[in-house]
XYZ file of N, CA and C in Angstrom:
357
model
N 70.187 58.508 104.862
C 69.949 59.938 104.530
C 69.207 59.969 103.256
N 68.151 60.776 103.163
C 67.428 60.984 101.994
C 67.150 62.474 101.758
N 67.147 62.811 100.474
C 66.685 64.232 100.134
C 65.377 64.074 99.364
N 64.396 64.702 99.838
C 63.056 64.681 99.186
C 62.670 66.042 98.706
N 62.631 66.105 97.316
C 62.315 67.329 96.609
C 60.814 67.401 96.352
N 60.312 68.583 96.305
C 58.900 68.795 96.026
C 58.726 70.228 95.400
N 57.562 70.399 94.830
C 57.168 71.732 94.416
C 57.181 71.991 92.894
N 57.649 70.933 92.130
C 57.621 71.124 90.692
C 56.192 71.083 90.139
N 56.125 71.421 88.858
C 54.825 71.439 88.259
C 54.866 72.246 86.965
N 53.665 72.569 86.475
C 53.513 73.306 85.255
C 53.048 74.756 85.572
N 53.740 75.696 84.949
C 53.355 77.086 85.185
C 53.463 77.838 83.853
N 52.694 78.907 83.752
C 52.710 79.688 82.570
C 53.951 80.609 82.542
N 54.356 81.070 81.337
C 55.485 81.965 81.218
C 55.217 83.200 82.107
N 56.216 83.575 82.833
C 56.100 84.765 83.763
C 55.679 84.333 85.156
N 55.273 83.131 85.351
C 54.840 82.649 86.638
C 55.941 82.370 87.594
N 55.604 81.858 88.765
C 56.583 81.505 89.849
C 56.287 80.121 90.340
N 57.395 79.575 90.849
C 57.269 78.230 91.563
C 58.330 78.313 92.594
N 58.081 77.563 93.674
C 59.047 77.425 94.755
C 59.301 75.914 94.925
N 60.527 75.471 94.821
C 60.917 74.079 95.006
C 61.468 74.036 96.452
N 61.181 72.869 97.102
C 61.691 72.586 98.386
C 62.442 71.226 98.327
N 63.410 71.134 99.225
C 64.152 69.878 99.307
C 64.558 69.654 100.747
N 64.093 68.623 101.398
C 64.384 68.347 102.800
C 65.222 67.146 102.986
N 66.221 67.301 103.853
C 67.062 66.180 104.185
C 66.563 65.488 105.414
N 66.559 64.167 105.411
C 66.078 63.409 106.571
C 66.961 62.188 106.763
N 66.858 61.634 107.909
C 67.706 60.510 108.295
C 68.766 60.894 109.281
N 69.857 60.168 109.363
C 70.891 60.336 110.358
C 71.846 61.443 109.947
N 71.289 62.628 109.893
C 72.113 63.765 109.511
C 72.810 64.357 110.722
N 74.175 64.372 110.702
C 74.904 64.909 111.774
C 75.225 66.463 111.433
N 75.523 66.704 110.211
C 75.865 68.117 109.867
C 75.626 68.282 108.310
N 75.228 69.490 107.912
C 75.100 69.797 106.511
C 75.948 70.998 106.163
N 76.673 70.895 105.111
C 77.526 72.066 104.638
C 76.745 72.769 103.515
N 77.167 72.587 102.344
C 76.475 73.235 101.241
C 75.186 72.489 100.842
N 74.235 73.321 100.328
C 72.982 72.788 99.712
C 72.701 73.596 98.488
N 71.988 73.002 97.552
C 71.697 73.763 96.353
C 70.940 72.991 95.374
N 70.940 73.511 94.073
C 70.180 72.942 93.006
C 70.966 72.916 91.724
N 70.740 71.800 91.022
C 71.159 71.661 89.669
C 69.898 71.517 88.822
N 70.036 71.676 87.521
C 68.889 71.388 86.631
C 69.420 70.771 85.372
N 68.591 70.007 84.734
C 68.861 69.439 83.450
C 67.741 69.780 82.473
N 68.021 70.682 81.523
C 67.024 71.146 80.621
C 67.200 70.210 79.334
N 66.164 70.109 78.500
C 66.187 69.251 77.294
C 67.383 69.485 76.406
N 68.086 68.425 76.145
C 69.255 68.554 75.187
C 70.517 69.085 75.789
N 70.432 69.331 77.140
C 71.637 69.888 77.804
C 72.119 68.988 78.941
N 73.345 69.163 79.363
C 73.837 68.485 80.466
C 73.335 69.162 81.728
N 73.457 68.359 82.833
C 73.074 68.948 84.146
C 73.981 70.126 84.426
N 73.358 71.227 84.885
C 74.070 72.444 85.223
C 73.694 73.001 86.624
N 74.669 73.608 87.257
C 74.436 74.198 88.560
C 73.598 75.378 88.440
N 72.533 75.364 89.228
C 71.619 76.633 89.350
C 72.192 77.538 90.400
N 72.521 76.956 91.525
C 73.030 77.745 92.626
C 73.198 76.924 93.905
N 73.895 77.545 94.869
C 74.127 76.876 96.105
C 74.111 77.862 97.215
N 74.002 77.357 98.447
C 74.099 78.223 99.625
C 74.916 77.504 100.669
N 75.944 78.180 101.150
C 76.861 77.632 102.165
C 77.120 78.733 103.196
N 76.852 78.385 104.455
C 77.080 79.336 105.569
C 76.433 80.668 105.316
N 75.256 80.626 104.756
C 74.503 81.837 104.564
C 74.863 82.564 103.287
N 75.837 82.096 102.552
C 76.237 82.833 101.335
C 75.698 82.034 100.112
N 74.932 82.817 99.304
C 74.340 82.230 98.112
C 75.175 82.533 96.890
N 75.350 81.516 96.076
C 76.067 81.651 94.829
C 75.163 81.183 93.746
N 74.893 82.033 92.790
C 74.109 81.712 91.573
C 74.975 82.053 90.358
N 75.604 81.126 89.783
C 76.549 81.406 88.752
C 75.988 81.678 87.353
N 74.764 81.296 87.174
C 74.224 81.383 85.847
C 73.525 82.776 85.639
N 74.089 83.508 84.654
C 73.533 84.814 84.368
C 72.064 84.713 83.931
N 71.660 83.598 83.318
C 70.340 83.469 82.809
C 69.276 83.433 83.919
N 69.682 83.125 85.155
C 68.649 83.037 86.169
C 68.867 84.099 87.282
N 69.978 84.809 87.224
C 70.227 85.803 88.236
C 69.161 86.871 88.236
N 68.715 87.252 89.413
C 67.621 88.251 89.446
C 66.269 87.649 89.453
N 66.201 86.378 89.027
C 64.881 85.708 88.938
C 64.793 84.612 89.946
N 65.932 83.906 90.185
C 65.951 82.748 91.136
C 66.642 83.154 92.409
N 66.048 82.616 93.513
C 66.653 82.877 94.853
C 66.748 81.563 95.575
N 67.886 81.287 96.235
C 68.070 80.090 97.018
C 68.122 80.527 98.511
N 67.460 79.749 99.308
C 67.478 79.938 100.755
C 67.418 78.602 101.445
N 67.663 78.623 102.727
C 67.641 77.338 103.453
C 67.125 77.573 104.847
N 66.555 76.491 105.469
C 66.114 76.534 106.851
C 66.867 75.427 107.516
N 67.844 75.814 108.341
C 68.707 74.832 108.949
C 67.937 74.065 110.006
N 66.899 74.595 110.523
C 66.141 73.922 111.615
C 65.463 72.690 111.020
N 65.140 72.708 109.778
C 64.442 71.600 109.159
C 65.306 70.911 108.014
N 66.561 71.383 107.911
C 67.472 70.809 106.919
C 66.790 70.913 105.474
N 66.273 72.073 105.162
C 65.554 72.234 103.948
C 66.158 73.370 103.134
N 66.300 73.151 101.862
C 66.732 74.212 100.913
C 65.621 74.489 99.931
N 65.482 75.758 99.624
C 64.450 76.205 98.707
C 65.023 76.885 97.500
N 64.268 76.809 96.417
C 64.605 77.482 95.159
C 63.303 78.219 94.749
N 63.341 79.555 94.923
C 62.256 80.414 94.524
C 62.531 80.875 93.153
N 61.643 80.583 92.184
C 61.793 80.869 90.773
C 60.717 81.829 90.327
N 61.120 83.041 89.882
C 60.152 83.981 89.423
C 60.386 84.289 87.929
N 59.386 84.945 87.328
C 59.483 85.337 85.919
C 60.008 84.124 85.029
N 59.366 83.047 85.221
C 59.858 81.766 84.563
C 59.711 81.915 83.013
N 60.653 81.331 82.325
C 60.717 81.311 80.936
C 60.632 79.876 80.472
N 60.207 79.622 79.170
C 60.182 78.278 78.644
C 61.520 77.542 78.764
N 62.636 78.262 78.634
C 63.950 77.637 78.729
C 64.346 77.240 80.153
N 63.529 77.587 81.130
C 63.751 77.116 82.476
C 63.126 75.692 82.682
N 62.373 75.208 81.711
C 61.776 73.881 81.889
C 62.898 72.836 81.970
N 62.601 71.874 82.824
C 63.618 70.770 83.008
C 63.387 70.083 84.244
N 64.289 69.216 84.596
C 64.260 68.452 85.855
C 65.237 69.156 86.779
N 64.787 69.507 87.996
C 65.579 70.190 88.977
C 65.947 69.216 90.093
N 67.235 69.172 90.394
C 67.806 68.194 91.343
C 68.359 69.031 92.524
N 68.006 68.661 93.716
C 68.671 69.284 94.866
C 69.907 68.376 95.307
N 70.779 69.063 95.995
C 71.899 68.288 96.562
C 72.268 68.873 97.916
N 72.921 68.089 98.688
C 73.426 68.515 99.994
C 74.651 67.754 100.360
N 75.613 68.467 100.901
C 76.834 67.887 101.459
C 76.590 67.589 102.883
N 76.529 66.255 103.226
C 76.045 65.838 104.504
C 77.039 64.954 105.185
N 77.161 65.130 106.473
C 77.989 64.240 107.272
C 77.096 63.447 108.196
N 77.246 62.115 108.102
C 76.608 61.252 109.026
C 77.691 60.861 110.064
N 77.306 60.717 111.285
C 78.263 60.456 112.406
C 79.243 59.355 112.025
N 80.515 59.612 112.204
C 81.580 58.675 111.973
C 81.794 58.258 110.573
N 81.303 59.066 109.600
C 81.545 58.787 108.165
C 82.040 60.042 107.509
N 82.714 59.957 106.384
C 83.158 61.151 105.646
C 81.964 62.005 105.093
N 82.268 63.192 104.810
C 81.257 64.042 104.108
C 80.943 63.384 102.753
N 79.690 63.499 102.389
C 79.225 62.921 101.126
C 78.131 63.806 100.508
N 78.130 63.852 99.182
C 77.073 64.619 98.513
C 75.891 63.698 98.212
N 74.734 64.131 98.711
C 73.490 63.372 98.458
C 72.637 64.165 97.444
N 71.789 63.425 96.716
C 71.006 64.044 95.692
C 69.502 63.705 95.900
N 68.671 64.676 95.597
C 67.258 64.396 95.606
C 66.876 63.681 94.255
N 65.583 63.288 94.230
C 65.142 62.467 93.128
C 64.808 63.235 91.850
N 64.831 64.559 91.925
C 64.522 65.346 90.722
C 63.016 65.732 90.704
N 62.758 66.966 90.377
C 61.355 67.354 90.286
C 61.251 68.130 88.929
N 60.155 67.873 88.257
C 59.983 68.434 86.866
C 59.300 69.768 86.918
N 59.930 70.665 86.199
C 59.349 71.992 86.045
C 59.048 72.185 84.551
N 57.825 72.584 84.242
C 57.438 72.806 82.877
C 56.838 74.226 82.779
N 57.458 75.050 81.942
C 56.983 76.380 81.748
C 56.285 76.427 80.336
N 55.053 76.685 80.363
C 54.262 76.674 79.143
C 54.078 78.052 78.575
N 54.151 78.186 77.236
C 54.039 79.469 76.611
C 52.649 79.602 75.922
């Protein structure tokens, strides 16, 4: 099983980016999917997750600006980021709780995609 993230890049303050992350391989079932980020000087933090159609975005700093969605047909999770700020710059990591046939549930991680918001 692999998670392949894409969509990072450089954007100006106030701009938008959409990150995508697709799971591939011997996926039997997926439970939660979502995103973490690591901004300079900080530990990795949860941006948000989506489980059974319910989205949770715990960080007040991104509420109202970031949206998480998923396409179960393609095993893909998205992070739509609007009104980007310089403090949103960092590496964004996707994750997914995946079950491969005859194995326990396991959390898989994408490789990280860099987002840079320039002022």
